C-alpha cells in the first residue's frame, strides 16, 4: 500500500510539474497581452478593413462560471482567433447579466434566514424551508416516453413542448441560501453582504472576468458592463430600445395567458424558473358535460348546474363522444365557477381556473364538495355535439391527474386510448361490473362514430391503427402512444370532416370554427395550464393566469414574415440548427415582457413595471460597440468614460442618431463630434458576425434576437450567423454539483492549464448533440503540448545540422504536401466552425505526418526548411485553440511580434499523388508487420523469429467478381458522408441478383466489411479500380525504409500474373509471403 501511494504521488507530482510549466508560460504571456492591449480594438481609420464581431449571451451573475458556460464561450473564442489570422479586425466583447428575479429572490431569502436563525444562522436539523431548488435532472428519452405513455395527454403539433429542464441553481442540492453560498466558495464572513441584492453585482462579475482572463479569452474588457438600472448607461439603452418598439406598436398591453408564479405574484419567464424552461401555456377546450342526475355525494348542489369538464385539444371530434372517462381512484372537487355553474375536476385544475376568471373570487378556489372518481361512475351527462346526446361516465385507470382536468371525454373513432379502453369494457363486462359497478348497457350500445376521414387510415382511424399495431388493451401503453401520435398528426394535417356543418372541410380549418361556436353557445370554455411542470425559483408550482400585461407580439404576421425573410440568409452552420429555428418561429407567439419584482430596467411609460430578463437582452450587442467610450471598463457605469458623456445626456433622440441614422438632435448637450465617434464605432462593428449559444436558447433568446434586430435595425445591421451547440457532459456524465461531477472555469484552468482545458473543449464536440469534456483528454492535451515544446526546443538547437538543398526527395515532397493539405483542411474546418476537426487535421494528423517523416528519413535526416515550416505552420493552425502554446512557439522561432499579429499560412501546392503513395506505403508496412507477427506465431512458432527472406506480390487488376462488386459500390458511394448510401442487406440483395456475382458471395460478404472499413479511412480512394502508380516500382524505390522498418533482410517484389494468380493480391493490396527466418536471442 505504501509503495502504491508513493508511486501515485510521484506520478501526480510529475504531471503537476508539466502543468505548472505550461501555466507559468500562460501567465507570462497573458501579462504581455494585457500590457500590449492585444485585444483592444477600435474602429480603424480605413473603415473598409474587414471586421469580425462575435458575441456570447452574457451569463447570469448568481455564481462563478462553469464548464457549460465555457464550452459555448470557446466556440466564439476559437472563431475569433481564426478570423484574426485571416486578416480581420476582431472584437469579442463580454458583459454580465443581472436582470430578473433570481438574485433578488436569493438575497431576500438570505435576509429571512439571517433574521430567523441568526448570523451565522443555526438551522434546525430536521427542517428545510422551500428553496430555489436544483432543477430535476433531465430524463432519458425512454423515461419521457414511458411517462407520456402513462397519461391520456394528446400532443398538439401546433404547440411547443419542452422535453428537458435546465439546472437553475449552482446549489449542489442545498436548500438553505446560506449553505448555497458556502457551496459556491464564498467566504463565510462575506455571506451576510449577499442579503443586499446589489452586492451580488459587485461580487461575481469581477470574479467571472478574472476567470475568463485566466483562460486567455481575447476580450476587449473596456466594453464590459452589467445590466439593470444600477448601470445608468445601459439602463438608458434598454429604455430607448423599448421606446422604439412601442413606437412601432411592437409592445402592447392587454389580457394574455401567461405562466404565473402565485408566490411571486408575477409572470414566470424562462430565466425565472428552476424547472420547466421553454414550457408555454397549453390551451384546452373544456367541454361542459352537464350531469343529468346528481349522485348522492353531489346532492347538495341541486340548485346549480353541475358539469364534468374534460379538457380536449380536439374539439372537432366532439360529434363522436360515446362516454366520459374518470379515474376511479382519483380525487375530485366540485368548484363553483360563477353564480350558477359548478365544475367537477381535479383541485389542481380548479386552482389554475381561479387565475383565469373561472372562479367567483379571483385566484381563490371555492370548493363546494369533494368526491372520488368511483362515486361518479355511471353518472349520465349531456354531451354537446355528440350524436348520442347523453352518455355515461366510465372508469379509466391511466388518467394522469397532473394533466388537464382529470376528466377525459371519449371519442373512440379517433383516439386510440379511448377505443382500447371502451373495447376492454365491451369485451369484459363482468369484470368491470364487479370491480367498478359498470352496468354493461352504459357501454354496449355506444359504437364509434365516423368523424374524420384520413386518406391512408379511413374514417375510423383509431380502430385501424390499433389493429395495425396489434393493440389488445388499454395497458399496451407504448404502442398506444405511437398510435395516438400517428392518428392525431395525420388527422390534423390531412384529415377531412365527414360529419356536422363543416363536413367536407379540412380538419385544420374546421377545428377553430367548431371551438369558437361551442364557446359562444356556452357548451365549452377556454382553459390553459402549463404544458409541462413549471417550478419558479421561489419554489412554487406555477399556473397559467389570464392577466393584463405588457407583451411583445411575436408571431404577428408581418413581423414574423420579415424576420423569416432575414433568417433565410443567416448562416446557421447545420440544417438541424436551422430546423430548430424554423420550429421556434412556427409556435412562438406573444411574450410577456413586464415584471413587478426583481432587478432590471423600468418600462419608460409604465415605471411600475420592470422589463423582464429575456426582453432586455435582444439587441444589447449593439451597446458593446461604444460601451468603452461611455463607461471605459467601469462595469456599473458609476464613472463617466473617455467620451465624458453622462447617462442623463443619452436621450431617445441621441440614440436614434447613433443607431438609426436619425438627424442630429438640435437639443443635444453632447457635441456632434463626440457623438460621431460613438456612431463611427457602431457603424464599423455592427452587425453581429457570429452569435454563439447553447441550443436551448433557440426557443426564446435567439429567436427574440432575430425579431428585435429586424424591428429596430436595417438589414445590414442584422445578425449574419448564429451557431448553437448541445450541452456538455463531464466525463460522459451530466454535470451536477450534488454528485461532485462539476467543474468551474477557475478549477479547470487550475487543474489542466488554460491551453490544456481549451484543447479538451475543442475535442469535446461541435454539433447540437451532447458534447463530452473528458479529463483524460485535457490531461493528454496538456502532456502533448508540453512534449511538443520540448521537442521544438531540442529540434531548434539542432537545426543547423539538418539537411538542406532542393526539396526533391520523395519523403520531403510527401511532408511538404501534408503540411499544405493541413493548411487547406484546417482553413475549411475553422471556417465552418468545426473546431474538433480543425484540431484533428491541424494538430493530430500533422503531428503524425511529422513522426512518419522523421522515421522515413532516419538514414538521411529531415530537411531543415521543412522542419522549420512545420513548426511555424502548426503553431499558426493551433493558435485559435491553444494561443499560449502558439505564442511560446512563435517566440522560440525568433519572431519579434506576437502571433496575434500573424496571418494565416499560405498553402503551397498539394501533390495528391505523393500523398496517395505515402498512405499506400504506410498501409502496406502495417499489413506486412501483421503478416510477420502471424508467421512468427504459426510457422516459426517463436516470438523471437526474425524473417530473413520474403516475397511481395503485386497485381494490376482485380478478379472479375471483385471489380464488378467495386463498380457497384462506387455507384452507391455518398461523398458527403463518406459511406455507402445503401444498407448491407440492399447491397447483398443486388449482388445475389447478378449471376456473375452470386457464385462468389462467400468472398463478397467479407469484401463488403473490409471495404467499408477502408472507406471510413480513405474515402472514395478505397474504391479505386486501379492504382495511379506502378506498385512494383514504388515498393522497390522505398525498399530501404521497408526493410529497416520491418527488420527483414531481403524482400523480392513480384508482379502477379493476373491470368493465373498465385496469391490474393489486388491493386492497392499487395500480398506478403515470408520464406525463411532465424531465431534471434
GROMACS .gro file of C-alpha atoms in nm, residues 481-799:
model
  319
  481UNK     CA    1  -4.860   0.635  -2.758
  482UNK     CA    2  -4.733   0.563  -3.108
  483UNK     CA    3  -5.088   0.514  -3.236
  484UNK     CA    4  -5.209   0.836  -3.073
  485UNK     CA    5  -4.937   1.049  -3.231
  486UNK     CA    6  -4.995   0.889  -3.570
  487UNK     CA    7  -5.372   0.941  -3.572
  488UNK     CA    8  -5.366   1.294  -3.437
  489UNK     CA    9  -5.087   1.425  -3.659
  490UNK     CA   10  -5.231   1.272  -3.976
  491UNK     CA   11  -5.582   1.378  -3.879
  492UNK     CA   12  -5.470   1.737  -3.826
  493UNK     CA   13  -5.258   1.764  -4.141
  494UNK     CA   14  -5.461   1.564  -4.394
  495UNK     CA   15  -5.794   1.478  -4.232
  496UNK     CA   16  -6.134   1.590  -4.365
  497UNK     CA   17  -6.459   1.626  -4.170
  498UNK     CA   18  -6.733   1.376  -4.263
  499UNK     CA   19  -6.998   1.497  -4.018
  500UNK     CA   20  -7.160   1.820  -3.900
  501UNK     CA   21  -7.195   2.160  -4.061
  502UNK     CA   22  -6.829   2.161  -4.162
  503UNK     CA   23  -6.848   1.832  -4.349
  504UNK     CA   24  -6.601   1.832  -4.638
  505UNK     CA   25  -6.368   2.086  -4.476
  506UNK     CA   26  -6.010   2.016  -4.374
  507UNK     CA   27  -5.972   1.944  -4.003
  508UNK     CA   28  -5.722   2.225  -3.954
  509UNK     CA   29  -5.977   2.470  -4.097
  510UNK     CA   30  -6.282   2.331  -3.917
  511UNK     CA   31  -6.120   2.297  -3.575
  512UNK     CA   32  -6.114   2.668  -3.474
  513UNK     CA   33  -6.463   2.723  -3.614
  514UNK     CA   34  -6.614   2.439  -3.412
  515UNK     CA   35  -6.431   2.550  -3.098
  516UNK     CA   36  -6.548   2.911  -3.131
  517UNK     CA   37  -6.910   2.804  -3.189
  518UNK     CA   38  -6.913   2.580  -2.881
  519UNK     CA   39  -6.767   2.858  -2.663
  520UNK     CA   40  -7.020   3.112  -2.790
  521UNK     CA   41  -7.304   2.865  -2.730
  522UNK     CA   42  -7.195   2.814  -2.369
  523UNK     CA   43  -7.112   2.449  -2.438
  524UNK     CA   44  -6.739   2.496  -2.373
  525UNK     CA   45  -6.488   2.734  -2.217
  526UNK     CA   46  -6.121   2.802  -2.287
  527UNK     CA   47  -5.878   2.683  -2.021
  528UNK     CA   48  -5.498   2.691  -2.006
  529UNK     CA   49  -5.230   2.532  -1.792
  530UNK     CA   50  -4.852   2.492  -1.829
  531UNK     CA   51  -4.780   2.234  -2.099
  532UNK     CA   52  -4.544   2.067  -1.850
  533UNK     CA   53  -4.444   2.115  -1.489
  534UNK     CA   54  -4.302   2.460  -1.413
  535UNK     CA   55  -4.142   2.548  -1.079
  536UNK     CA   56  -4.042   2.906  -1.006
  537UNK     CA   57  -3.715   2.995  -0.839
  538UNK     CA   58  -3.922   3.072  -0.533
  539UNK     CA   59  -4.015   2.704  -0.522
  540UNK     CA   60  -4.385   2.708  -0.613
  541UNK     CA   61  -4.569   2.517  -0.884
  542UNK     CA   62  -4.670   2.769  -1.147
  543UNK     CA   63  -5.013   2.811  -1.300
  544UNK     CA   64  -5.139   2.987  -1.611
  545UNK     CA   65  -5.302   3.322  -1.542
  546UNK     CA   66  -5.523   3.543  -1.761
  547UNK     CA   67  -5.379   3.882  -1.678
  548UNK     CA   68  -5.321   4.231  -1.807
  549UNK     CA   69  -4.960   4.268  -1.907
  550UNK     CA   70  -4.719   4.433  -2.142
  551UNK     CA   71  -4.617   4.189  -2.413
  552UNK     CA   72  -4.424   4.165  -2.738
  553UNK     CA   73  -4.644   4.034  -3.023
  554UNK     CA   74  -4.402   3.777  -3.162
  555UNK     CA   75  -4.573   3.575  -3.431
  556UNK     CA   76  -4.758   3.882  -3.564
  557UNK     CA   77  -4.795   3.819  -3.938
  558UNK     CA   78  -4.588   4.099  -4.091
  559UNK     CA   79  -4.319   4.100  -3.821
  560UNK     CA   80  -4.284   3.724  -3.846
  561UNK     CA   81  -4.264   3.732  -4.227
  562UNK     CA   82  -3.992   3.998  -4.218
  563UNK     CA   83  -3.795   3.803  -3.957
  564UNK     CA   84  -3.825   3.477  -4.150
  565UNK     CA   85  -3.704   3.655  -4.463
  566UNK     CA   86  -3.392   3.774  -4.281
  567UNK     CA   87  -3.342   3.437  -4.111
  568UNK     CA   88  -3.327   3.267  -4.453
  569UNK     CA   89  -2.998   3.449  -4.518
  570UNK     CA   90  -2.843   3.387  -4.176
  571UNK     CA   91  -2.561   3.131  -4.169
  572UNK     CA   92  -2.674   2.853  -3.934
  573UNK     CA   93  -2.390   2.601  -3.996
  574UNK     CA   94  -2.623   2.299  -3.997
  575UNK     CA   95  -2.968   2.205  -4.121
  576UNK     CA   96  -3.055   2.073  -3.776
  577UNK     CA   97  -2.989   2.417  -3.630
  578UNK     CA   98  -3.199   2.586  -3.898
  579UNK     CA   99  -3.483   2.338  -3.847
  580UNK     CA  100  -3.498   2.420  -3.477
  581UNK     CA  101  -3.518   2.792  -3.556
  582UNK     CA  102  -3.793   2.728  -3.808
  583UNK     CA  103  -3.985   2.529  -3.548
  584UNK     CA  104  -3.945   2.805  -3.289
  585UNK     CA  105  -4.065   3.065  -3.539
  586UNK     CA  106  -4.368   2.847  -3.603
  587UNK     CA  107  -4.501   2.829  -3.248
  588UNK     CA  108  -4.366   3.144  -3.080
  589UNK     CA  109  -4.637   3.398  -3.002
  590UNK     CA  110  -4.695   3.685  -2.759
  591UNK     CA  111  -4.429   3.714  -2.490
  592UNK     CA  112  -4.494   3.883  -2.156
  593UNK     CA  113  -4.217   4.138  -2.106
  594UNK     CA  114  -4.315   4.307  -1.778
  595UNK     CA  115  -4.248   4.216  -1.416
  596UNK     CA  116  -4.306   4.381  -1.080
  597UNK     CA  117  -4.033   4.207  -0.876
  598UNK     CA  118  -3.662   4.170  -0.930
  599UNK     CA  119  -3.380   4.372  -1.083
  600UNK     CA  120  -3.380   4.542  -1.419
  601UNK     CA  121  -3.484   4.843  -1.622
  602UNK     CA  122  -3.819   5.018  -1.576
  603UNK     CA  123  -4.059   5.039  -1.869
  604UNK     CA  124  -4.027   5.406  -1.969
  605UNK     CA  125  -4.401   5.477  -1.995
  606UNK     CA  126  -4.502   5.241  -1.710
  607UNK     CA  127  -4.231   5.267  -1.443
  608UNK     CA  128  -4.425   5.045  -1.203
  609UNK     CA  129  -4.312   4.756  -1.425
  610UNK     CA  130  -3.966   4.612  -1.487
  611UNK     CA  131  -3.858   4.475  -1.825
  612UNK     CA  132  -3.806   4.102  -1.784
  613UNK     CA  133  -3.468   3.939  -1.828
  614UNK     CA  134  -3.505   3.793  -2.179
  615UNK     CA  135  -3.658   4.111  -2.317
  616UNK     CA  136  -3.373   4.344  -2.217
  617UNK     CA  137  -3.124   4.108  -2.384
  618UNK     CA  138  -3.217   4.112  -2.752
  619UNK     CA  139  -3.005   4.389  -2.908
  620UNK     CA  140  -2.759   4.472  -2.629
  621UNK     CA  141  -2.474   4.359  -2.857
  622UNK     CA  142  -2.504   4.698  -3.028
  623UNK     CA  143  -2.420   4.865  -2.696
  624UNK     CA  144  -2.082   4.688  -2.694
  625UNK     CA  145  -1.972   4.890  -2.995
  626UNK     CA  146  -1.944   5.215  -2.798
  627UNK     CA  147  -1.961   5.098  -2.434
  628UNK     CA  148  -1.588   5.163  -2.391
  629UNK     CA  149  -1.639   5.530  -2.474
  630UNK     CA  150  -1.932   5.563  -2.234
  631UNK     CA  151  -1.809   5.352  -1.942
  632UNK     CA  152  -1.439   5.293  -2.006
  633UNK     CA  153  -1.450   4.947  -1.846
  634UNK     CA  154  -1.621   5.060  -1.524
  635UNK     CA  155  -1.886   4.790  -1.541
  636UNK     CA  156  -2.152   4.957  -1.327
  637UNK     CA  157  -2.128   5.289  -1.510
  638UNK     CA  158  -2.053   5.477  -1.188
  639UNK     CA  159  -1.781   5.680  -1.361
  640UNK     CA  160  -1.806   5.852  -1.699
  641UNK     CA  161  -1.580   5.705  -1.966
  642UNK     CA  162  -1.342   5.870  -2.217
  643UNK     CA  163  -1.625   6.045  -2.402
  644UNK     CA  164  -1.722   6.239  -2.090
  645UNK     CA  165  -2.089   6.169  -2.163
  646UNK     CA  166  -2.319   6.126  -1.862
  647UNK     CA  167  -2.609   5.883  -1.875
  648UNK     CA  168  -2.876   6.152  -1.850
  649UNK     CA  169  -2.746   6.303  -2.175
  650UNK     CA  170  -2.829   5.983  -2.365
  651UNK     CA  171  -3.178   6.079  -2.472
  652UNK     CA  172  -3.412   5.896  -2.707
  653UNK     CA  173  -3.311   6.136  -2.986
  654UNK     CA  174  -2.940   6.082  -2.921
  655UNK     CA  175  -2.971   5.704  -2.951
  656UNK     CA  176  -3.176   5.742  -3.268
  657UNK     CA  177  -2.894   5.950  -3.413
  658UNK     CA  178  -2.632   5.697  -3.308
  659UNK     CA  179  -2.811   5.379  -3.408
  660UNK     CA  180  -3.086   5.461  -3.657
  661UNK     CA  181  -2.939   5.738  -3.871
  662UNK     CA  182  -3.187   5.999  -3.745
  663UNK     CA  183  -3.091   6.368  -3.775
  664UNK     CA  184  -2.854   6.511  -3.518
  665UNK     CA  185  -3.070   6.625  -3.223
  666UNK     CA  186  -3.067   7.002  -3.200
  667UNK     CA  187  -3.128   6.992  -2.825
  668UNK     CA  188  -2.842   6.751  -2.751
  669UNK     CA  189  -2.598   6.860  -2.483
  670UNK     CA  190  -2.333   6.636  -2.641
  671UNK     CA  191  -2.125   6.773  -2.926
  672UNK     CA  192  -2.172   6.624  -3.272
  673UNK     CA  193  -1.800   6.547  -3.286
  674UNK     CA  194  -1.826   6.335  -2.971
  675UNK     CA  195  -2.140   6.156  -3.084
  676UNK     CA  196  -1.984   6.088  -3.424
  677UNK     CA  197  -1.702   5.896  -3.252
  678UNK     CA  198  -1.962   5.666  -3.096
  679UNK     CA  199  -2.155   5.642  -3.421
  680UNK     CA  200  -1.836   5.555  -3.609
  681UNK     CA  201  -1.771   5.265  -3.372
  682UNK     CA  202  -2.127   5.138  -3.418
  683UNK     CA  203  -2.127   5.168  -3.795
  684UNK     CA  204  -1.793   4.990  -3.826
  685UNK     CA  205  -1.852   4.699  -3.590
  686UNK     CA  206  -2.223   4.626  -3.624
  687UNK     CA  207  -2.396   4.382  -3.703
  688UNK     CA  208  -2.303   4.065  -3.528
  689UNK     CA  209  -2.093   3.837  -3.749
  690UNK     CA  210  -2.129   3.540  -3.515
  691UNK     CA  211  -2.362   3.474  -3.223
  692UNK     CA  212  -2.282   3.158  -3.028
  693UNK     CA  213  -2.519   2.999  -2.780
  694UNK     CA  214  -2.646   2.677  -2.633
  695UNK     CA  215  -2.926   2.528  -2.842
  696UNK     CA  216  -3.171   2.566  -2.552
  697UNK     CA  217  -3.187   2.940  -2.624
  698UNK     CA  218  -3.326   2.889  -2.975
  699UNK     CA  219  -3.677   2.867  -2.830
  700UNK     CA  220  -3.652   3.209  -2.670
  701UNK     CA  221  -3.349   3.439  -2.665
  702UNK     CA  222  -3.209   3.363  -3.012
  703UNK     CA  223  -3.545   3.394  -3.184
  704UNK     CA  224  -3.614   3.718  -2.992
  705UNK     CA  225  -3.266   3.830  -3.104
  706UNK     CA  226  -3.374   3.797  -3.468
  707UNK     CA  227  -3.718   3.952  -3.421
  708UNK     CA  228  -3.587   4.262  -3.241
  709UNK     CA  229  -3.299   4.327  -3.477
  710UNK     CA  230  -3.535   4.312  -3.772
  711UNK     CA  231  -3.769   4.557  -3.596
  712UNK     CA  232  -3.504   4.811  -3.495
  713UNK     CA  233  -3.218   4.793  -3.745
  714UNK     CA  234  -3.177   4.790  -4.125
  715UNK     CA  235  -3.082   4.455  -4.285
  716UNK     CA  236  -2.708   4.530  -4.297
  717UNK     CA  237  -2.703   4.569  -3.918
  718UNK     CA  238  -2.891   4.245  -3.850
  719UNK     CA  239  -2.722   3.918  -3.743
  720UNK     CA  240  -2.516   3.737  -4.004
  721UNK     CA  241  -2.452   3.399  -3.840
  722UNK     CA  242  -2.578   3.202  -3.541
  723UNK     CA  243  -2.402   2.893  -3.415
  724UNK     CA  244  -2.555   2.675  -3.145
  725UNK     CA  245  -2.420   2.375  -2.959
  726UNK     CA  246  -2.552   2.099  -2.738
  727UNK     CA  247  -2.494   2.067  -2.366
  728UNK     CA  248  -2.163   1.937  -2.239
  729UNK     CA  249  -2.109   1.629  -2.029
  730UNK     CA  250  -1.819   1.591  -1.790
  731UNK     CA  251  -1.651   1.252  -1.823
  732UNK     CA  252  -1.963   1.120  -2.003
  733UNK     CA  253  -2.192   1.219  -1.715
  734UNK     CA  254  -2.419   1.518  -1.667
  735UNK     CA  255  -2.260   1.789  -1.458
  736UNK     CA  256  -2.405   1.804  -1.109
  737UNK     CA  257  -2.264   1.973  -0.804
  738UNK     CA  258  -2.457   1.739  -0.575
  739UNK     CA  259  -2.278   1.432  -0.720
  740UNK     CA  260  -1.940   1.601  -0.735
  741UNK     CA  261  -1.924   1.577  -1.115
  742UNK     CA  262  -1.888   1.951  -1.159
  743UNK     CA  263  -1.613   2.177  -1.283
  744UNK     CA  264  -1.588   2.553  -1.266
  745UNK     CA  265  -1.377   2.754  -1.506
  746UNK     CA  266  -1.123   2.852  -1.242
  747UNK     CA  267  -1.091   2.489  -1.126
  748UNK     CA  268  -1.046   2.368  -1.485
  749UNK     CA  269  -0.764   2.613  -1.556
  750UNK     CA  270  -0.601   2.530  -1.226
  751UNK     CA  271  -0.624   2.159  -1.297
  752UNK     CA  272  -0.533   2.139  -1.666
  753UNK     CA  273  -0.380   2.479  -1.754
  754UNK     CA  274  -0.564   2.716  -1.987
  755UNK     CA  275  -0.448   2.552  -2.308
  756UNK     CA  276  -0.500   2.201  -2.172
  757UNK     CA  277  -0.861   2.294  -2.094
  758UNK     CA  278  -0.907   2.467  -2.431
  759UNK     CA  279  -0.760   2.162  -2.605
  760UNK     CA  280  -1.023   1.938  -2.441
  761UNK     CA  281  -1.303   2.187  -2.515
  762UNK     CA  282  -1.215   2.180  -2.885
  763UNK     CA  283  -1.205   1.799  -2.873
  764UNK     CA  284  -1.541   1.774  -2.694
  765UNK     CA  285  -1.763   1.815  -3.000
  766UNK     CA  286  -1.917   2.065  -3.239
  767UNK     CA  287  -2.274   1.960  -3.314
  768UNK     CA  288  -2.612   2.001  -3.145
  769UNK     CA  289  -2.581   1.665  -2.974
  770UNK     CA  290  -2.434   1.641  -2.624
  771UNK     CA  291  -2.059   1.701  -2.620
  772UNK     CA  292  -1.822   1.541  -2.372
  773UNK     CA  293  -1.535   1.704  -2.186
  774UNK     CA  294  -1.300   1.425  -2.086
  775UNK     CA  295  -1.049   1.498  -1.812
  776UNK     CA  296  -0.824   1.235  -1.969
  777UNK     CA  297  -0.831   1.435  -2.293
  778UNK     CA  298  -0.741   1.754  -2.106
  779UNK     CA  299  -0.452   1.577  -1.934
  780UNK     CA  300  -0.339   1.419  -2.260
  781UNK     CA  301  -0.356   1.756  -2.432
  782UNK     CA  302  -0.152   1.913  -2.156
  783UNK     CA  303   0.113   1.642  -2.190
  784UNK     CA  304   0.117   1.666  -2.570
  785UNK     CA  305   0.170   2.040  -2.560
  786UNK     CA  306   0.447   2.002  -2.303
  787UNK     CA  307   0.618   1.729  -2.504
  788UNK     CA  308   0.591   1.932  -2.823
  789UNK     CA  309   0.756   2.233  -2.662
  790UNK     CA  310   1.045   2.014  -2.550
  791UNK     CA  311   1.078   1.861  -2.897
  792UNK     CA  312   1.074   2.204  -3.063
  793UNK     CA  313   1.342   2.330  -2.825
  794UNK     CA  314   1.558   2.026  -2.894
  795UNK     CA  315   1.499   2.046  -3.269
  796UNK     CA  316   1.577   2.415  -3.295
  797UNK     CA  317   1.902   2.356  -3.111
  798UNK     CA  318   1.997   2.100  -3.377
  799UNK     CA  319   1.851   2.274  -3.683
   0.00000   0.00000   0.00000
